[in-house]
Amino acid sequence: STADGYPLDIKTIMDPWLNQMGFPLVTMTRNGDGTATLTQNYFLHPPNQDINLASQWNYKWTIPITVVTTASSEADWSARPSAWFDIAETEKTLTGLPVSLSEWVLINARQLMYYRVNYDDSNRAAIVSQLISDHTKILIESRCSFIDDSFTIARASYIPETTAMETTRYLGNERHLNPWYAAIKY
């Protein structure tokens, strides 16, 4: 059987998630042409530590990727993956994205799987701009994960802490507890 064109073998997909420690950091870099490049790395905190336990999967995972954009409707925020980052791939290209870098793209909408996401500076700025102008366009789960991922990867020195702080600029308009909690727990 297949899932959105990806061969569905639950054991093959889940074994690396269940039988190796840790989880991935997926970095998305927009290319300015309607595509984005994804890379995955083993999330380390701090990032320069040595991995002293071998893994038969080399700390790689098959990762379901959900994608939402500026143009997405609430129905588009479903938990169905629109792409799969295969364990054997060193990078994944997403297509069909907005060309303008002022329009935002979010992945791992609604936290389908447990992985951290790091965005390039222009996409992160577009997300922050959306939060400031109308934060309700981004669903609450994704507002929480955007803030939480940003602070977590900043604490691990992948991005500057000032970059993570930018994600909180809209909080004066936030009426839900969870995004506030994501920001203040650090």
Short mmCIF file of N, CA, C and O in Angstrom, two decimals, residues 18-104:
data_model
loop_
_atom_site.label_atom_id
_atom_site.label_comp_id
_atom_site.label_asym_id
_atom_site.label_seq_id
_atom_site.Cartn_x
_atom_site.Cartn_y
_atom_site.Cartn_z
N LEU A 18 11.77 4.55 16.67
CA LEU A 18 11.61 3.84 17.93
C LEU A 18 12.91 3.25 18.48
O LEU A 18 13.01 3.00 19.67
N ASN A 19 13.88 3.00 17.61
CA ASN A 19 15.05 2.23 18.03
C ASN A 19 16.38 2.96 17.92
O ASN A 19 17.44 2.33 17.96
N GLN A 20 16.36 4.26 17.75
CA GLN A 20 17.59 5.04 17.87
C GLN A 20 17.25 6.27 18.70
O GLN A 20 16.14 6.77 18.67
N MET A 21 18.23 6.71 19.48
CA MET A 21 17.94 7.82 20.39
C MET A 21 17.84 9.13 19.62
O MET A 21 18.41 9.29 18.55
N GLY A 22 17.08 10.03 20.19
CA GLY A 22 16.99 11.37 19.63
C GLY A 22 15.96 11.51 18.53
O GLY A 22 15.10 10.65 18.34
N PHE A 23 16.09 12.61 17.81
CA PHE A 23 15.15 12.96 16.76
C PHE A 23 15.84 13.94 15.80
O PHE A 23 16.88 14.50 16.12
N PRO A 24 15.23 14.16 14.63
CA PRO A 24 15.89 15.02 13.64
C PRO A 24 15.59 16.51 13.79
O PRO A 24 14.57 16.90 14.37
N LEU A 25 16.48 17.29 13.22
CA LEU A 25 16.27 18.71 12.97
C LEU A 25 16.18 18.84 11.45
O LEU A 25 17.11 18.47 10.74
N VAL A 26 15.04 19.30 10.97
CA VAL A 26 14.85 19.52 9.53
C VAL A 26 15.04 21.00 9.26
O VAL A 26 14.39 21.84 9.90
N THR A 27 15.94 21.32 8.35
CA THR A 27 16.19 22.70 7.97
C THR A 27 15.61 22.94 6.59
O THR A 27 15.88 22.17 5.67
N MET A 28 14.78 23.97 6.48
CA MET A 28 14.16 24.32 5.22
C MET A 28 14.74 25.62 4.70
O MET A 28 14.72 26.64 5.41
N THR A 29 15.24 25.60 3.48
CA THR A 29 15.80 26.77 2.83
C THR A 29 15.02 27.04 1.56
O THR A 29 15.02 26.21 0.65
N ARG A 30 14.35 28.18 1.51
CA ARG A 30 13.59 28.56 0.31
C ARG A 30 14.57 28.99 -0.76
O ARG A 30 15.57 29.67 -0.49
N ASN A 31 14.26 28.66 -2.01
CA ASN A 31 15.16 28.95 -3.13
C ASN A 31 14.73 30.14 -3.96
O ASN A 31 15.43 30.52 -4.90
N GLY A 32 13.57 30.74 -3.66
CA GLY A 32 13.11 31.92 -4.39
C GLY A 32 12.53 31.62 -5.75
O GLY A 32 12.29 32.53 -6.54
N ASP A 33 12.30 30.33 -6.05
CA ASP A 33 11.75 29.94 -7.35
C ASP A 33 10.55 29.01 -7.20
O ASP A 33 10.21 28.27 -8.11
N GLY A 34 9.93 29.04 -6.03
CA GLY A 34 8.80 28.15 -5.78
C GLY A 34 9.21 26.79 -5.24
O GLY A 34 8.38 25.89 -5.14
N THR A 35 10.49 26.66 -4.90
CA THR A 35 10.98 25.41 -4.31
C THR A 35 11.68 25.71 -2.99
O THR A 35 12.04 26.85 -2.71
N ALA A 36 11.86 24.66 -2.23
CA ALA A 36 12.64 24.76 -0.99
C ALA A 36 13.44 23.47 -0.85
O ALA A 36 13.00 22.40 -1.29
N THR A 37 14.60 23.58 -0.25
CA THR A 37 15.45 22.42 -0.01
C THR A 37 15.40 22.09 1.48
O THR A 37 15.59 22.95 2.33
N LEU A 38 15.11 20.81 1.76
CA LEU A 38 15.12 20.32 3.12
C LEU A 38 16.36 19.48 3.35
O LEU A 38 16.76 18.71 2.48
N THR A 39 16.96 19.63 4.52
CA THR A 39 18.03 18.74 4.96
C THR A 39 17.66 18.25 6.35
O THR A 39 16.90 18.90 7.06
N GLN A 40 18.17 17.09 6.70
CA GLN A 40 17.94 16.60 8.06
C GLN A 40 19.27 16.28 8.71
O GLN A 40 20.20 15.81 8.07
N ASN A 41 19.33 16.61 9.98
CA ASN A 41 20.49 16.31 10.80
C ASN A 41 19.99 15.79 12.13
O ASN A 41 18.88 16.10 12.55
N TYR A 42 20.82 15.04 12.78
CA TYR A 42 20.52 14.59 14.12
C TYR A 42 20.53 15.81 15.03
O TYR A 42 21.52 16.55 15.05
N PHE A 43 19.45 16.08 15.74
CA PHE A 43 19.39 17.24 16.62
C PHE A 43 20.26 16.99 17.84
O PHE A 43 20.00 16.09 18.63
N LEU A 44 21.29 17.78 17.96
CA LEU A 44 22.21 17.68 19.10
C LEU A 44 22.16 18.97 19.89
O LEU A 44 22.09 20.06 19.32
N HIS A 45 22.24 18.82 21.19
CA HIS A 45 22.24 19.99 22.07
C HIS A 45 23.35 19.82 23.10
O HIS A 45 23.19 19.04 24.03
N PRO A 46 24.50 20.43 22.96
CA PRO A 46 24.92 21.37 21.93
C PRO A 46 25.28 20.66 20.63
O PRO A 46 25.57 19.46 20.63
N PRO A 47 25.29 21.40 19.51
CA PRO A 47 25.46 20.78 18.20
C PRO A 47 26.84 20.16 17.95
O PRO A 47 26.98 19.34 17.06
N ASN A 48 27.84 20.49 18.74
CA ASN A 48 29.19 19.98 18.49
C ASN A 48 29.54 18.76 19.33
O ASN A 48 30.68 18.32 19.36
N GLN A 49 28.58 18.17 20.04
CA GLN A 49 28.89 17.01 20.88
C GLN A 49 29.15 15.77 20.02
O GLN A 49 28.71 15.68 18.88
N ASP A 50 29.90 14.84 20.59
CA ASP A 50 30.20 13.60 19.89
C ASP A 50 29.08 12.60 20.09
O ASP A 50 28.53 12.47 21.18
N ILE A 51 28.76 11.88 19.01
CA ILE A 51 27.80 10.78 19.10
C ILE A 51 28.62 9.52 19.34
O ILE A 51 29.42 9.12 18.50
N ASN A 52 28.44 8.91 20.51
CA ASN A 52 29.28 7.76 20.84
C ASN A 52 28.51 6.44 20.83
O ASN A 52 29.03 5.42 21.26
N LEU A 53 27.29 6.45 20.31
CA LEU A 53 26.50 5.24 20.21
C LEU A 53 26.11 5.06 18.75
O LEU A 53 25.42 5.90 18.18
N ALA A 54 26.57 3.97 18.13
CA ALA A 54 26.29 3.73 16.72
C ALA A 54 24.81 3.42 16.52
O ALA A 54 24.14 2.87 17.38
N SER A 55 24.32 3.79 15.36
CA SER A 55 22.95 3.48 14.95
C SER A 55 22.98 2.88 13.56
O SER A 55 23.64 3.42 12.67
N GLN A 56 22.26 1.80 13.36
CA GLN A 56 22.23 1.18 12.03
C GLN A 56 21.58 2.10 11.00
O GLN A 56 21.76 1.94 9.81
N TRP A 57 20.85 3.13 11.47
CA TRP A 57 20.21 4.08 10.56
C TRP A 57 21.02 5.37 10.45
O TRP A 57 20.59 6.31 9.79
N ASN A 58 22.17 5.43 11.11
CA ASN A 58 23.06 6.60 11.06
C ASN A 58 22.35 7.90 11.45
O ASN A 58 22.62 8.96 10.90
N TYR A 59 21.43 7.80 12.39
CA TYR A 59 20.70 8.96 12.89
C TYR A 59 20.01 9.73 11.75
O TYR A 59 20.08 10.94 11.66
N LYS A 60 19.35 8.96 10.90
CA LYS A 60 18.49 9.48 9.84
C LYS A 60 17.12 8.86 10.02
O LYS A 60 16.97 7.81 10.63
N TRP A 61 16.10 9.51 9.48
CA TRP A 61 14.72 9.07 9.64
C TRP A 61 13.97 9.25 8.32
O TRP A 61 14.34 10.09 7.51
N THR A 62 12.90 8.50 8.12
CA THR A 62 11.93 8.79 7.08
C THR A 62 10.90 9.71 7.73
O THR A 62 10.26 9.34 8.71
N ILE A 63 10.78 10.92 7.19
CA ILE A 63 10.02 11.97 7.85
C ILE A 63 8.84 12.39 6.99
O ILE A 63 9.02 12.82 5.85
N PRO A 64 7.63 12.31 7.54
CA PRO A 64 6.48 12.86 6.81
C PRO A 64 6.51 14.39 6.88
O PRO A 64 6.76 14.96 7.93
N ILE A 65 6.29 15.01 5.74
CA ILE A 65 6.35 16.47 5.65
C ILE A 65 4.96 17.00 5.30
O ILE A 65 4.42 16.68 4.24
N THR A 66 4.39 17.78 6.19
CA THR A 66 3.16 18.51 5.88
C THR A 66 3.56 19.94 5.56
O THR A 66 4.46 20.49 6.19
N VAL A 67 2.92 20.52 4.57
CA VAL A 67 3.28 21.86 4.10
C VAL A 67 2.03 22.73 4.08
O VAL A 67 1.00 22.35 3.55
N VAL A 68 2.14 23.91 4.68
CA VAL A 68 1.11 24.94 4.56
C VAL A 68 1.80 26.25 4.17
O VAL A 68 2.97 26.46 4.50
N THR A 69 1.05 27.09 3.46
CA THR A 69 1.61 28.35 2.97
C THR A 69 0.65 29.49 3.25
O THR A 69 -0.46 29.29 3.73
N THR A 70 1.10 30.68 2.90
CA THR A 70 0.27 31.87 3.03
C THR A 70 -1.11 31.65 2.41
O THR A 70 -2.11 32.12 2.94
N ALA A 71 -1.18 30.93 1.31
CA ALA A 71 -2.43 30.73 0.58
C ALA A 71 -3.28 29.58 1.12
O ALA A 71 -4.37 29.34 0.63
N SER A 72 -2.80 28.86 2.12
CA SER A 72 -3.53 27.69 2.61
C SER A 72 -4.81 28.09 3.33
O SER A 72 -4.85 29.07 4.05
N SER A 73 -5.85 27.28 3.11
CA SER A 73 -7.08 27.44 3.87
C SER A 73 -6.99 26.56 5.10
O SER A 73 -6.09 25.72 5.22
N GLU A 74 -7.94 26.71 6.02
CA GLU A 74 -7.89 25.89 7.24
C GLU A 74 -7.96 24.40 6.90
O GLU A 74 -7.35 23.58 7.56
N ALA A 75 -8.67 24.05 5.83
CA ALA A 75 -8.77 22.65 5.42
C ALA A 75 -7.40 22.09 4.99
O ALA A 75 -7.16 20.89 5.09
N ASP A 76 -6.51 22.95 4.52
CA ASP A 76 -5.17 22.51 4.08
C ASP A 76 -4.27 22.13 5.25
O ASP A 76 -3.20 21.57 5.04
N TRP A 77 -4.68 22.45 6.47
CA TRP A 77 -3.86 22.18 7.64
C TRP A 77 -4.07 20.76 8.15
O TRP A 77 -3.82 20.46 9.30
N SER A 78 -4.54 19.87 7.29
CA SER A 78 -4.78 18.48 7.70
C SER A 78 -3.46 17.84 8.09
O SER A 78 -2.38 18.32 7.77
N ALA A 79 -3.56 16.74 8.79
CA ALA A 79 -2.36 16.05 9.26
C ALA A 79 -1.79 15.09 8.21
O ALA A 79 -0.87 14.35 8.51
N ARG A 80 -2.30 15.11 6.98
CA ARG A 80 -1.78 14.23 5.94
C ARG A 80 -0.47 14.77 5.38
O ARG A 80 -0.40 15.93 4.99
N PRO A 81 0.55 13.94 5.29
CA PRO A 81 1.80 14.42 4.69
C PRO A 81 1.63 14.70 3.20
O PRO A 81 0.95 13.95 2.51
N SER A 82 2.24 15.77 2.74
CA SER A 82 2.22 16.07 1.31
C SER A 82 3.53 15.64 0.65
O SER A 82 3.65 15.67 -0.57
N ALA A 83 4.50 15.26 1.47
CA ALA A 83 5.78 14.76 0.95
C ALA A 83 6.42 13.87 2.02
O ALA A 83 6.03 13.92 3.19
N TRP A 84 7.36 13.06 1.59
CA TRP A 84 8.11 12.20 2.51
C TRP A 84 9.59 12.45 2.28
O TRP A 84 10.07 12.44 1.16
N PHE A 85 10.31 12.69 3.37
CA PHE A 85 11.77 12.83 3.33
C PHE A 85 12.31 11.45 3.64
O PHE A 85 12.34 11.02 4.78
N ASP A 86 12.72 10.73 2.60
CA ASP A 86 13.16 9.34 2.76
C ASP A 86 14.48 9.27 3.52
O ASP A 86 15.35 10.13 3.36
N ILE A 87 14.62 8.23 4.31
CA ILE A 87 15.82 8.02 5.12
C ILE A 87 17.09 7.98 4.28
O ILE A 87 18.16 8.35 4.74
N ALA A 88 16.98 7.55 3.03
CA ALA A 88 18.15 7.42 2.15
C ALA A 88 18.52 8.73 1.46
O ALA A 88 19.59 8.84 0.86
N GLU A 89 17.65 9.74 1.53
CA GLU A 89 17.92 11.01 0.85
C GLU A 89 18.78 11.92 1.72
O GLU A 89 18.58 12.00 2.93
N THR A 90 19.73 12.60 1.09
CA THR A 90 20.52 13.58 1.83
C THR A 90 19.81 14.93 1.87
O THR A 90 20.03 15.73 2.77
N GLU A 91 18.97 15.18 0.87
CA GLU A 91 18.14 16.37 0.88
C GLU A 91 16.87 16.08 0.10
O GLU A 91 16.80 15.13 -0.68
N LYS A 92 15.86 16.91 0.34
CA LYS A 92 14.56 16.77 -0.29
C LYS A 92 14.16 18.11 -0.85
O LYS A 92 14.31 19.13 -0.17
N THR A 93 13.65 18.14 -2.08
CA THR A 93 13.18 19.38 -2.68
C THR A 93 11.66 19.41 -2.65
O THR A 93 11.02 18.46 -3.11
N LEU A 94 11.11 20.47 -2.09
CA LEU A 94 9.67 20.71 -2.12
C LEU A 94 9.37 21.65 -3.28
O LEU A 94 10.12 22.60 -3.51
N THR A 95 8.30 21.38 -4.00
CA THR A 95 7.92 22.23 -5.13
C THR A 95 6.52 22.78 -4.91
O THR A 95 5.83 22.39 -3.97
N GLY A 96 6.11 23.69 -5.79
CA GLY A 96 4.76 24.25 -5.71
C GLY A 96 4.58 25.26 -4.60
O GLY A 96 3.46 25.52 -4.18
N LEU A 97 5.66 25.84 -4.11
CA LEU A 97 5.60 26.82 -3.03
C LEU A 97 5.51 28.23 -3.60
O LEU A 97 5.82 28.45 -4.78
N PRO A 98 5.12 29.21 -2.80
CA PRO A 98 5.12 30.59 -3.29
C PRO A 98 6.52 31.01 -3.74
O PRO A 98 7.52 30.65 -3.10
N VAL A 99 6.57 31.76 -4.83
CA VAL A 99 7.86 32.24 -5.33
C VAL A 99 8.36 33.40 -4.47
O VAL A 99 9.54 33.47 -4.15
N SER A 100 7.45 34.27 -4.07
CA SER A 100 7.84 35.44 -3.27
C SER A 100 8.28 35.00 -1.88
O SER A 100 7.55 34.30 -1.17
N LEU A 101 9.45 35.45 -1.48
CA LEU A 101 9.97 35.10 -0.16
C LEU A 101 9.28 35.88 0.95
O LEU A 101 9.49 35.60 2.12
N SER A 102 8.41 36.84 0.59
CA SER A 102 7.63 37.53 1.61
C SER A 102 6.40 36.72 2.01
O SER A 102 5.73 37.04 2.99
N GLU A 103 6.10 35.67 1.25
CA GLU A 103 5.03 34.75 1.62
C GLU A 103 5.65 33.59 2.40
O GLU A 103 6.70 33.10 2.06
N TRP A 104 4.97 33.14 3.45
CA TRP A 104 5.54 32.15 4.34
C TRP A 104 5.17 30.72 3.95
O TRP A 104 4.17 30.47 3.28
#
